[in-house]
Coordinates of C-alpha atoms (C1' of nucleotides) in Angstrom, one line a residue:
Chain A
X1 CA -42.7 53.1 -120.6
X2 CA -41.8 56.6 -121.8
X3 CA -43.1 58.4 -124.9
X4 CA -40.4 57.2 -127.6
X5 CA -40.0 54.1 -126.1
X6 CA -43.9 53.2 -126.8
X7 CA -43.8 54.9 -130.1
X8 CA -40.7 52.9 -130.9
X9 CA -42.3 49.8 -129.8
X10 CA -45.1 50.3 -132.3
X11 CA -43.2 52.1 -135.3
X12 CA -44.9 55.7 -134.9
X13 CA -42.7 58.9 -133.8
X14 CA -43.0 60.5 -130.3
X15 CA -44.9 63.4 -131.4
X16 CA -47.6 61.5 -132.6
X17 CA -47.9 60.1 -128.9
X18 CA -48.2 63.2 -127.5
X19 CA -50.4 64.4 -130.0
X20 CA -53.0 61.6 -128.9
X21 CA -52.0 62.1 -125.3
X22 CA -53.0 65.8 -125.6
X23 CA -56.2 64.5 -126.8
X24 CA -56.7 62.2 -123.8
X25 CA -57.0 59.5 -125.9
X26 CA -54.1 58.2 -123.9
X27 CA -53.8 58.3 -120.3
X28 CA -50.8 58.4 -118.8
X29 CA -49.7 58.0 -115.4
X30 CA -47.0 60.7 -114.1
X31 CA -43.8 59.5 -113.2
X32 CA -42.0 60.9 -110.8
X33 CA -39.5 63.5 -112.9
X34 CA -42.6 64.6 -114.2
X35 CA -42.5 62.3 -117.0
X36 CA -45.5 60.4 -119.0
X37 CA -45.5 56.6 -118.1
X38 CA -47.6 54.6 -120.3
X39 CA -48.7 51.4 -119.4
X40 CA -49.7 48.2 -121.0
X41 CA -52.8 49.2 -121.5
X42 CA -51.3 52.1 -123.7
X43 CA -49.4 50.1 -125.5
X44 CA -52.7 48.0 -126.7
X45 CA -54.8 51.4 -127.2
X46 CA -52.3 52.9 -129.2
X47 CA -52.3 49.7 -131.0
X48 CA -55.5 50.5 -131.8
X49 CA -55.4 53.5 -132.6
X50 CA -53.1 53.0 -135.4
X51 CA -55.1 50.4 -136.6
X52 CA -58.0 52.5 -137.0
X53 CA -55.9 55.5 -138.2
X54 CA -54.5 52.8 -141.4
X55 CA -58.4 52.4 -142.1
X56 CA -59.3 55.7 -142.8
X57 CA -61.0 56.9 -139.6
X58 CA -60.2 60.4 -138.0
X59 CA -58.8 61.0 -134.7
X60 CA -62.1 62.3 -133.6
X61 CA -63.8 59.0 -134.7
X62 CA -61.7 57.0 -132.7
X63 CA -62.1 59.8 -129.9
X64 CA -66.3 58.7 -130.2
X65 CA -65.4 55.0 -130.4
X66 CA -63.8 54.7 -127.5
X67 CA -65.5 56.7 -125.6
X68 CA -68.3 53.9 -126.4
X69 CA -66.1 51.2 -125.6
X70 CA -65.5 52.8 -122.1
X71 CA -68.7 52.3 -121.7
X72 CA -69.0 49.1 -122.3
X73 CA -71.3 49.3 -125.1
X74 CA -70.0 47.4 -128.3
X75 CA -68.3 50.2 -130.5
X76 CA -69.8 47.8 -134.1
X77 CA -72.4 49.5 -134.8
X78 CA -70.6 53.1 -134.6
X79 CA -67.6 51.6 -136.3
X80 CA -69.9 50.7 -139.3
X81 CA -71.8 53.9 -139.8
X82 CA -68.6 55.6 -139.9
X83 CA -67.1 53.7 -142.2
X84 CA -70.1 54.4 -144.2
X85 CA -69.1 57.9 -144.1
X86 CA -66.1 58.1 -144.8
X87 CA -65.7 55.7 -147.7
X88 CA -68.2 58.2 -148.9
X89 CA -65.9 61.1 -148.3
X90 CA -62.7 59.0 -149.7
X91 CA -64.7 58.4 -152.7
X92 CA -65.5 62.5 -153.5
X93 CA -61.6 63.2 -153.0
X94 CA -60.7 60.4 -155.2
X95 CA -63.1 61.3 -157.7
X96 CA -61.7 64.7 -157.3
X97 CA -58.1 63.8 -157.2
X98 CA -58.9 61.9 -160.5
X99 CA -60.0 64.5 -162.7
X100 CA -57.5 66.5 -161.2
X101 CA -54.6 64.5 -162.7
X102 CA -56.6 64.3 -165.5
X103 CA -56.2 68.3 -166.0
X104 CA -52.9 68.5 -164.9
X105 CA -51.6 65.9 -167.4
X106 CA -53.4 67.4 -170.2
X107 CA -51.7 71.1 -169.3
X108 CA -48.3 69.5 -168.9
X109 CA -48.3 67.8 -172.7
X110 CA -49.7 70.8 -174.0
X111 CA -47.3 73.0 -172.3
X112 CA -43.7 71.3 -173.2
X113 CA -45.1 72.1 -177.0
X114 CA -46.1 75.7 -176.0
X115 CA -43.9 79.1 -176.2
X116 CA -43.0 81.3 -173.6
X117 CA -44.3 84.7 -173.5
X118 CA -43.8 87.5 -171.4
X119 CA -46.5 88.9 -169.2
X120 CA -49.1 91.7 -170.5
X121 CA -51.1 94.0 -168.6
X122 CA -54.1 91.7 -168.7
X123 CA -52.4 88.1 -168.6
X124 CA -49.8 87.1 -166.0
X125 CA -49.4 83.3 -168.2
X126 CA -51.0 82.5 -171.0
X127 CA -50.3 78.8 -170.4
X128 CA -52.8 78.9 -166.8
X129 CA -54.6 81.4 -168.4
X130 CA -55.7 79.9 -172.3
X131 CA -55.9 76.7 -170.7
X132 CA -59.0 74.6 -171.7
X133 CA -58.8 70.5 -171.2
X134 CA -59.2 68.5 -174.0
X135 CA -62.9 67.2 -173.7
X136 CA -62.5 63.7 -173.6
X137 CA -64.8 62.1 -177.0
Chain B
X1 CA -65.1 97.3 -156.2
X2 CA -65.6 95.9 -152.5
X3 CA -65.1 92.4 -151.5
X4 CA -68.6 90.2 -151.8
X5 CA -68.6 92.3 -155.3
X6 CA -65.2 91.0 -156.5
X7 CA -66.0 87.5 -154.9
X8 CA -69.5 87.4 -156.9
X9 CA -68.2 88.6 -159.6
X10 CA -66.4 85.8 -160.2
X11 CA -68.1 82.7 -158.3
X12 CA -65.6 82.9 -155.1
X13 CA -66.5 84.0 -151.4
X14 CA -65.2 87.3 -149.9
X15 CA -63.1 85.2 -147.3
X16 CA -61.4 83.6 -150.6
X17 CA -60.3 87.5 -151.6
X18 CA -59.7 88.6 -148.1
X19 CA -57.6 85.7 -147.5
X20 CA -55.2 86.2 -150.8
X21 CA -55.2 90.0 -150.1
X22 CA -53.9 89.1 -146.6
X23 CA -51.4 87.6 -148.1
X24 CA -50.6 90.4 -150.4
X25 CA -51.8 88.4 -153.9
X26 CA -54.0 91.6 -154.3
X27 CA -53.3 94.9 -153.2
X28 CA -56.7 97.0 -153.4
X29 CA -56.3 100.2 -152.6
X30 CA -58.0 101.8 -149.4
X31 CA -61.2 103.3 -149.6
X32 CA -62.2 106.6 -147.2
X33 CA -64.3 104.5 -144.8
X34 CA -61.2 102.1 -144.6
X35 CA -62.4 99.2 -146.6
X36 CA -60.5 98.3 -149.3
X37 CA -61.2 98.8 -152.7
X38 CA -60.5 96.8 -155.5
X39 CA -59.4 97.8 -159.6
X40 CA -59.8 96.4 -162.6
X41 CA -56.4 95.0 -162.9
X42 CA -57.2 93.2 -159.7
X43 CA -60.3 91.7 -161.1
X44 CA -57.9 89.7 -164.0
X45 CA -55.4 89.4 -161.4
X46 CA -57.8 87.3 -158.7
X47 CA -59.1 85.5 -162.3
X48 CA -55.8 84.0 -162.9
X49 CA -55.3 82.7 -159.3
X50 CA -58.5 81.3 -159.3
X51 CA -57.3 79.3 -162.9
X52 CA -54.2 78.5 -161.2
X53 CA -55.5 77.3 -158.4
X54 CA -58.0 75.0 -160.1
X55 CA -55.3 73.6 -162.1
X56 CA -53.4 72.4 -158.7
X57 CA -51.0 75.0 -158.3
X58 CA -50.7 76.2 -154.7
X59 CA -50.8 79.5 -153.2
X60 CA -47.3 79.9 -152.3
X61 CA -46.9 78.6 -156.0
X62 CA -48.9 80.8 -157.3
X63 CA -47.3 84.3 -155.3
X64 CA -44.1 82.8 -157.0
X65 CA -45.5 83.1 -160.2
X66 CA -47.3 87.0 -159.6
X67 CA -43.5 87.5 -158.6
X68 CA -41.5 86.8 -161.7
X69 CA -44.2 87.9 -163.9
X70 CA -43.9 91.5 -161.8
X71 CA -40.5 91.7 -162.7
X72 CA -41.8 91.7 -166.4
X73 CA -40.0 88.6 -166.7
X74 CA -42.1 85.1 -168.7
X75 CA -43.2 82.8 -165.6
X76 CA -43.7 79.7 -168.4
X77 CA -40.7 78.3 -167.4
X78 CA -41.4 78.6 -163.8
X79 CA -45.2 77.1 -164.3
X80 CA -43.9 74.1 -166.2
X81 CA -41.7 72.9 -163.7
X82 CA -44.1 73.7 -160.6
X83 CA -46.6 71.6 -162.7
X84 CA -44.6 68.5 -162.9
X85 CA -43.6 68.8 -159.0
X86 CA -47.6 69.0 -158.3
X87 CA -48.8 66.6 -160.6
X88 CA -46.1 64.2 -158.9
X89 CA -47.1 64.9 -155.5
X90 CA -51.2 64.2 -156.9
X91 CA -50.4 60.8 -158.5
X92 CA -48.9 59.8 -155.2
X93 CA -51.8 61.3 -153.3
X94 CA -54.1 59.8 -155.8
X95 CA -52.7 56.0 -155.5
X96 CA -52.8 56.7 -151.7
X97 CA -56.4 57.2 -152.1
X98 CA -57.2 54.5 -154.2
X99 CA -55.5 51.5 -152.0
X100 CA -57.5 53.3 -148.7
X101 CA -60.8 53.3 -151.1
X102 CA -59.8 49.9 -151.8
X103 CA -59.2 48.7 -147.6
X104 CA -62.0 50.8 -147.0
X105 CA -65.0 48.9 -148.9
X106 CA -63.2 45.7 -148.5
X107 CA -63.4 46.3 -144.7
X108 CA -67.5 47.9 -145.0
X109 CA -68.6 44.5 -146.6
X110 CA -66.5 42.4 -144.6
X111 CA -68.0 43.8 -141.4
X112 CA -71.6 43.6 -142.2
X113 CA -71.5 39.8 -142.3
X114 CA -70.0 40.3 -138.5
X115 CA -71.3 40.1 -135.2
X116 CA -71.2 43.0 -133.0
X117 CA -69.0 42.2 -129.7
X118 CA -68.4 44.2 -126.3
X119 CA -65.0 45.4 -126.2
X120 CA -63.0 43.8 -123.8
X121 CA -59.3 44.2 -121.2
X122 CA -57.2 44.5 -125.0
X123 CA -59.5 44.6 -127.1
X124 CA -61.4 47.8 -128.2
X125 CA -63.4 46.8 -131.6
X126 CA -62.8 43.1 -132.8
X127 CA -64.0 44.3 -136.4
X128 CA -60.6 46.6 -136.7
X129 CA -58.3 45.0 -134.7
X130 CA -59.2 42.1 -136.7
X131 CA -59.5 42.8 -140.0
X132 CA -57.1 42.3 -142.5
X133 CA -57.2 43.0 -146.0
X134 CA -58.0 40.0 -148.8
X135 CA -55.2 40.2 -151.3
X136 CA -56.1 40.6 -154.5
X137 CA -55.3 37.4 -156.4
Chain C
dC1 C1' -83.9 109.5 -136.9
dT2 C1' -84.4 104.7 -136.9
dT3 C1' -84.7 100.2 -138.3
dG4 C1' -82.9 96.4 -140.6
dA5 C1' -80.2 94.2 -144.1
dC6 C1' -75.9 93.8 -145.5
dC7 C1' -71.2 94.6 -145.4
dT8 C1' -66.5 95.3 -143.2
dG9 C1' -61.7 93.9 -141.1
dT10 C1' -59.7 91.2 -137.7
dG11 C1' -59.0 87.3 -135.0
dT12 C1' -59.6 82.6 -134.3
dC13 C1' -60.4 77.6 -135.8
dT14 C1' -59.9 73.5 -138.5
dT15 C1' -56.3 68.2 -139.3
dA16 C1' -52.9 65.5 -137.7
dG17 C1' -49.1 65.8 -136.4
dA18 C1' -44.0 68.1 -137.3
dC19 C1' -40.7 71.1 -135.5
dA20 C1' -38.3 74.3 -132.3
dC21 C1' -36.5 74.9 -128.0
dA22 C1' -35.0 75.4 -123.2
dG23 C1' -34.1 72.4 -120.0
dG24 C1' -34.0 67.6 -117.6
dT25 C1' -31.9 62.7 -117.3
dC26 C1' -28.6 59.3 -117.7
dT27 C1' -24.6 56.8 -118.9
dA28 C1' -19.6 56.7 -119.3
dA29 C1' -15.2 58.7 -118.8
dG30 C1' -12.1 61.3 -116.1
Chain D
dC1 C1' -17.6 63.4 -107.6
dT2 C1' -17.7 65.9 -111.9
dT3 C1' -18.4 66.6 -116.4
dA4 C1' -19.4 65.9 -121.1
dG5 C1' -22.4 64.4 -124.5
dA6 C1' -26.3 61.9 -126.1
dC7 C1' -30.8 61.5 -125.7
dC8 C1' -35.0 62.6 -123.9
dT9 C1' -38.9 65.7 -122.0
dG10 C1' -43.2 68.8 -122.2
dT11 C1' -44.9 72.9 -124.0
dG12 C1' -45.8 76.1 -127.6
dT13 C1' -46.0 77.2 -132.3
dC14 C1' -46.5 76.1 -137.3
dT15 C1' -48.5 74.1 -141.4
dA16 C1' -52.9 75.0 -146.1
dA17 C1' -56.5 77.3 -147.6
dG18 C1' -59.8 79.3 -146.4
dA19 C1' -64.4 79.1 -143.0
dC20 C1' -66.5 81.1 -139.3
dA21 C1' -67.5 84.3 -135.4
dC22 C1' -68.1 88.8 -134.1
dA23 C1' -68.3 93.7 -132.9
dG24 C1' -69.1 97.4 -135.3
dG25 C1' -69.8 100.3 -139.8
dT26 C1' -72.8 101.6 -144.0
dC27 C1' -76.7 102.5 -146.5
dA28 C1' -81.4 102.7 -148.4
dA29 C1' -86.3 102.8 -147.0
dG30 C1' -89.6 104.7 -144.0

DNA sequence: CTTGACCTGTGTCTTAGACACAGGTCTAAG
DNA sequence: CTTAGACCTGTGTCTAAGACACAGGTCAAG
């Protein structure tokens, strides 16, 4: 199998392929043009892969679970503590993202009701720059 | 004023002002010994970016602003509509975040009632290539 | 003069791929 | 067999917004 043809197979794009072949978290075999030629195995890591990319874990994550797995160990109990950590990460951003849009809303409906004014010396936009969010009561 | 000053001065780090002065958002002058020195108009200048940037605005969107309002010109019109684009773009990262929050904890309880199993030929970690998200009713 | 604390600019690193590009492969037409 | 064109290849570079490393410079105290 060559690099689109398993990235087709599993609805990715070649470069992420060779983005996780560059890693060595695939290994494949080199045909004889000097292309890559992924095997079945391949085809049921990458699987993998993906899945665990969908749940939130980062490419070095899966790097350290499989590495276990090669092993032999059982990945589980890895699997879980990372989890662990980054549901805790993906709950800062959100809470983050959150109060972002929360800000950002607020400026826009202020804005549309809001003057232009030309830039002074000391103020490049008043908009940005007499900005304060409503506090919510 | 040298860098860690400006940076203190108003709750940033020196990398934060060397970065934007690398990419020419200030322009300190250069002091005899070669490092650079920074006015008063830089001061409110490095101010607003940091408003602008807590607000969501991006860098690049925020050199586009220092340009117009160079040429004397009122960047409202400019800030209103590079709002909209960003707040767009952080409601879309922001529902994003919330259905992986969502897989996420569904998949951390799910997997502590769950064995732990060695991985096997095509099979890496049962508890991800397994797990499928409960619909919500 | 020397020590040590602090500061400097420059260069490299980070994520997870996307994109550019020069060249290779392969199929069909001539 | 040749050629054209479509498609594919690996490698190298780019992204955002700084963080970090590092060799060397500065400056006040002793």
């Amino acid at each position: 199998m060559k690099v689109t043809e398993l990235a087709k197979s599993l609805g990715t794009t070649a470069d992420t392929v060779r983005y996780y072949t560059r890693l060595g978290l695939l290994k494949p075999a080199k045909s004889v043009n000097g292309y890559k030629s992924y095997s079945n195995k391949e085809v049921s890591r990458l699987k993998f892969i993906l899945s665990a990319r969908n749940l939130g874990f980062s490419v070095a994550d899966i790097k350290q679970i499989l590495n276990e797995s090669e092993d032999g160990k059982s990945a589980c109990p890895l699997v879980r503590s990372l989890i662990k950590e980054r549901l805790e990460e993906t709950e800062k951003q959100f809470q983050a993202m959150l109060a972002l849009r929360g800000k950002m809303s607020s400026a826009l409906s202020q804005w549309e009701e809001m003057e232009d004014k030309a830039p002074t010396a000391n103020m490049v936009c008043h908009l940005i720059e007499n900005f304060e969010q409503i506090k919510k009561a």
